[in-house]
PDB file of C-alpha atoms in Angstrom:
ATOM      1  CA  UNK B 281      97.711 130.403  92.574  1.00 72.00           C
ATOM      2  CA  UNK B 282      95.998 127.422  90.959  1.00 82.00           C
ATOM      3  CA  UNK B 283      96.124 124.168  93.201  1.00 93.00           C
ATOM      4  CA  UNK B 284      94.724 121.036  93.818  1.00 96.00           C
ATOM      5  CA  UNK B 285      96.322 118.805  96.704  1.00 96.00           C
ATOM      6  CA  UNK B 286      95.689 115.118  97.099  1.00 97.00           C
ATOM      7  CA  UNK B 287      95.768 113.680 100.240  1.00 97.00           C
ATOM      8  CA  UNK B 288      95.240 110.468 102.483  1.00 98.00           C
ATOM      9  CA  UNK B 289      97.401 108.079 100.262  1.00 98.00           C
ATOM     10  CA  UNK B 290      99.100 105.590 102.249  1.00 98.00           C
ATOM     11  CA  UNK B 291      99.239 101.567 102.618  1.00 98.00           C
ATOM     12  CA  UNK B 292      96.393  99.154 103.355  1.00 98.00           C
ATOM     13  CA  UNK B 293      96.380  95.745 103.462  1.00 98.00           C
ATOM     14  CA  UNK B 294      94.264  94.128 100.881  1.00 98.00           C
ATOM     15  CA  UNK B 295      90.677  94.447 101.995  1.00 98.00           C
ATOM     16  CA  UNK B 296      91.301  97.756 103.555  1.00 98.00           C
ATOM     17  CA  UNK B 297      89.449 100.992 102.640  1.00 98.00           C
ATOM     18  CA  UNK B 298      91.111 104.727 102.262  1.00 98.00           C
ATOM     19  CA  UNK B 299      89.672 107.993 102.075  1.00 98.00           C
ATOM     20  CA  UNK B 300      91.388 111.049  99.520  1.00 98.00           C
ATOM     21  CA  UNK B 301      91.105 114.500 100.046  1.00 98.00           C
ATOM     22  CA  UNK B 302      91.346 116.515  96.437  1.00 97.00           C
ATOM     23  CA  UNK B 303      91.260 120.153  98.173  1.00 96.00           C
ATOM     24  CA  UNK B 304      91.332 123.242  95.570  1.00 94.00           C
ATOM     25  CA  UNK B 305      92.887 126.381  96.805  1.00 92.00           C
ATOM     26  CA  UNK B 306      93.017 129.551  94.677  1.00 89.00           C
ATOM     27  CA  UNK B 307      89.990 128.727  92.736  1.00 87.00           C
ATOM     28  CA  UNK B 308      86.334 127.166  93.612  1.00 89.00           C
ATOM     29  CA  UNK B 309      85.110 123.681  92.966  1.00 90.00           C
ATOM     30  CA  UNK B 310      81.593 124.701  92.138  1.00 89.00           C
ATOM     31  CA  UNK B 311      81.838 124.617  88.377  1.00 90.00           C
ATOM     32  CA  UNK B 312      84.064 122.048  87.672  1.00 94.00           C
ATOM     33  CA  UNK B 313      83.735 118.238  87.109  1.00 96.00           C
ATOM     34  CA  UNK B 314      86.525 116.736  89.424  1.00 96.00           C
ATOM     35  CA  UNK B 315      88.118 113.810  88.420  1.00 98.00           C
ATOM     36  CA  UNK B 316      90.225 110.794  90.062  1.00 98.00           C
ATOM     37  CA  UNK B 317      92.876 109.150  88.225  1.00 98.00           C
ATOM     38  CA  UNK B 318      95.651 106.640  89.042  1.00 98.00           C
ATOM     39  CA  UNK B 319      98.885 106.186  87.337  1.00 98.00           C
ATOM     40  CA  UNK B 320     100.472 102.745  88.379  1.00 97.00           C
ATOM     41  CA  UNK B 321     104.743 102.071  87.068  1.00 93.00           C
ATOM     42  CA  UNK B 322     104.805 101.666  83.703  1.00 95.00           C
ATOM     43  CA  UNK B 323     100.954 102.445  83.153  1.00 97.00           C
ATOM     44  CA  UNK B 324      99.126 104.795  81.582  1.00 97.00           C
ATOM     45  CA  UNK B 325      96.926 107.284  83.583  1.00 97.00           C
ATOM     46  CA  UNK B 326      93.791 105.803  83.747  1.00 98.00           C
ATOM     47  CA  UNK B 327      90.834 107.565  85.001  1.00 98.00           C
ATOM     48  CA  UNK B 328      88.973 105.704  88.053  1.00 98.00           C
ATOM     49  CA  UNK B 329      85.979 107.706  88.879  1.00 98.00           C
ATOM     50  CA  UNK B 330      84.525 111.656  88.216  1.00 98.00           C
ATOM     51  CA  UNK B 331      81.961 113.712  89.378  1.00 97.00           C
ATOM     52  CA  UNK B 332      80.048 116.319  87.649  1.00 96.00           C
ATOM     53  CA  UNK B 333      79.719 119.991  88.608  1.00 93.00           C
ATOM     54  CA  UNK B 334      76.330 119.381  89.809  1.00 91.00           C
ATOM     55  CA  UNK B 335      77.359 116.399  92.088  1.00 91.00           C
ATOM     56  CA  UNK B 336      74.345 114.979  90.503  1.00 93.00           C
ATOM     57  CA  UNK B 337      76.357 112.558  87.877  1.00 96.00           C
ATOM     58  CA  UNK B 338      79.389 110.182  88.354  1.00 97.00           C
ATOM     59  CA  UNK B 339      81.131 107.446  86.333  1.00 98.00           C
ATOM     60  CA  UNK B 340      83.791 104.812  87.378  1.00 98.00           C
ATOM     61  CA  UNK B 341      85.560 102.699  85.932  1.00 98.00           C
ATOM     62  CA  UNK B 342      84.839  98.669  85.892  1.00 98.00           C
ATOM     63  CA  UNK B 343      87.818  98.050  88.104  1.00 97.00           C
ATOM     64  CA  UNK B 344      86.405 100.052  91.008  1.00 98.00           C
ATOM     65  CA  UNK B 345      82.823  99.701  90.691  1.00 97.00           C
ATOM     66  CA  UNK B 346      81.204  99.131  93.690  1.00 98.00           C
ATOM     67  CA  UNK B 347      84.154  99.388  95.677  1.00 98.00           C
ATOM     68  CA  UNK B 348      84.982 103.296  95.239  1.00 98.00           C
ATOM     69  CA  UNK B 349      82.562 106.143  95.790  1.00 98.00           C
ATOM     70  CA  UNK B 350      83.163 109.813  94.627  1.00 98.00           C
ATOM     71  CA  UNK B 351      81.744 112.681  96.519  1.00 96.00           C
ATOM     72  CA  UNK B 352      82.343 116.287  96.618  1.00 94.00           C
ATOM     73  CA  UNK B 353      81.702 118.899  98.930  1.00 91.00           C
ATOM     74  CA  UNK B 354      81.308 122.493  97.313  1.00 87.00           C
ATOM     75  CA  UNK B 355      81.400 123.985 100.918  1.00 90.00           C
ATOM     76  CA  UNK B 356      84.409 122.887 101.634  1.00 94.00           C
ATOM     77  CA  UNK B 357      86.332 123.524  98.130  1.00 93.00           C
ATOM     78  CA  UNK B 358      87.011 119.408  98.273  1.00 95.00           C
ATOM     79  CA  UNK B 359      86.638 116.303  96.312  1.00 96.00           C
ATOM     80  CA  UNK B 360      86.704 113.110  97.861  1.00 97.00           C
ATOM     81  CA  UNK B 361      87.303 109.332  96.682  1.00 98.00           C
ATOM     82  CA  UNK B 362      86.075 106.163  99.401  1.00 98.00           C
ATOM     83  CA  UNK B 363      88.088 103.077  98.429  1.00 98.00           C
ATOM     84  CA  UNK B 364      86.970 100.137  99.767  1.00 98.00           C
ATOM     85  CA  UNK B 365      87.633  96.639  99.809  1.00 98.00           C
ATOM     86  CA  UNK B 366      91.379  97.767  97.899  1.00 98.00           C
ATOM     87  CA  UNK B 367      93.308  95.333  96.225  1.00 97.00           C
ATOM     88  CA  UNK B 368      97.177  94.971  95.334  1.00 98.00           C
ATOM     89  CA  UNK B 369      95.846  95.931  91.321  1.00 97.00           C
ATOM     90  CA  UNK B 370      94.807  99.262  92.960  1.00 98.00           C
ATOM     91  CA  UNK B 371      98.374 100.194  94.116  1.00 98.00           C
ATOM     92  CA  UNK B 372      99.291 103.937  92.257  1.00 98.00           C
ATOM     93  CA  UNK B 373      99.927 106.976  92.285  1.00 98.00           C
ATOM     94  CA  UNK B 374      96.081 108.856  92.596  1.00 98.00           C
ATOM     95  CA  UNK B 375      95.602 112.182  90.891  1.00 98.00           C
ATOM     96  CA  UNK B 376      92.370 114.681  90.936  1.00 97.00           C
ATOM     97  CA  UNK B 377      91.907 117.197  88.184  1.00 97.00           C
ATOM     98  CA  UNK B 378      89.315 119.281  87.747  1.00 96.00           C
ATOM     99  CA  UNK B 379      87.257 120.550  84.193  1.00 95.00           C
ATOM    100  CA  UNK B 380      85.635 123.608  84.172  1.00 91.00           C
ATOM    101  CA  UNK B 381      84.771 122.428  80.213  1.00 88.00           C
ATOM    102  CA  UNK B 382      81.961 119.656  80.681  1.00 88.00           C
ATOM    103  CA  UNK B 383      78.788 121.425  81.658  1.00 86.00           C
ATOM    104  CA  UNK B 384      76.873 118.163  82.097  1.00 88.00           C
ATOM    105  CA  UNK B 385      78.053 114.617  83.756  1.00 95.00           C
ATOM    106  CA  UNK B 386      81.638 113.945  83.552  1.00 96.00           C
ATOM    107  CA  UNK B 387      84.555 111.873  81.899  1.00 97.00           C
ATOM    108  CA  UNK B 388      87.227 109.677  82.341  1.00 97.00           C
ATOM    109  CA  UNK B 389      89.786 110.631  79.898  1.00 97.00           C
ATOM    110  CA  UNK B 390      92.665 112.671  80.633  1.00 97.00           C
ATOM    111  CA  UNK B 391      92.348 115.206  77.827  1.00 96.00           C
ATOM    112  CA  UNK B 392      89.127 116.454  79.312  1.00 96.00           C
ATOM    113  CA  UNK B 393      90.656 117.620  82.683  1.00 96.00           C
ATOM    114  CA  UNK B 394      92.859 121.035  82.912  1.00 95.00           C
ATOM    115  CA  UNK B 395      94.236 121.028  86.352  1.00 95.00           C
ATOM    116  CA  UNK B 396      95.730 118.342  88.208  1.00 97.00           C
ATOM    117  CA  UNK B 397      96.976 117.419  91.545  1.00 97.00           C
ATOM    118  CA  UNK B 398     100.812 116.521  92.615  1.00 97.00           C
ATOM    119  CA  UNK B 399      99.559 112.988  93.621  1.00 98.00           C
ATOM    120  CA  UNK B 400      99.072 110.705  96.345  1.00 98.00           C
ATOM    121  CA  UNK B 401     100.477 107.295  96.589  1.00 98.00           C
ATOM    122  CA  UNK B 402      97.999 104.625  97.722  1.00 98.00           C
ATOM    123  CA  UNK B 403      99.769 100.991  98.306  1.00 98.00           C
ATOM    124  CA  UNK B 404      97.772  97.751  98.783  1.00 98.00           C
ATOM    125  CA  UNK B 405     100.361  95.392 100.424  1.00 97.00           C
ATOM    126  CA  UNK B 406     100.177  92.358 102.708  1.00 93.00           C
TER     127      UNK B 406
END
């Protein structure tokens, strides 16, 4: 079976940093680009930040730059995303997907990623 599990959602006050797990089980990580992307009520799944197959290439998006780092650890068959310094705009639902399709770097649009996650919900919140 095909899965890929988010984890380490939870709530933060604003300022606060998180740390999600994107573990793959029934397949390995090594040749696909892993994506983040967040899906906030009555939003459109935006991508936040991916990381190529390589590890060598990653993109984020302008809301998160600086603040969110993407890592991935082939070893371990996981995908990570560091949030820090969160803000209440950052609230969502957090998805990973992976591509095994983009040989080189990595994108942030949905069509490009074939598996995804169940989701983790991250909530910013005085």
């Amino acid at each position: 079976q095909l899965q890929l599990v988010e984890s380490g959602g939870g709530l933060v006050q604003p300022g606060g940093s998180l740390r999600l797990s994107c573990a793959a089980s029934g397949f390995t990580l090594d040749h696909h680009a892993i994506g983040w992307f967040r899906q906030a009520p009555g939003k459109e799944r935006e991508g936040v930040s991916c990381v190529s197959s390589s590890g060598a290439s990653t993109n984020y998006a302008d809301s998160v730059e600086g603040r969110f780092t993407i890592s991935r650890d082939n070893a371990k068959n996981t995908v990570y995303l560091q949030m820090n310094s969160l803000q209440p705009e950052d609230t969502a639902v957090y998805y990973c997907a992976a591509s095994p399709r983009m040989f080189r770097g990595c994108g942030l649009r949905r069509y490009e990623y074939d598996y995804w996650g169940q989701g983790t919900q991250v909530t910013v919140s005085s």
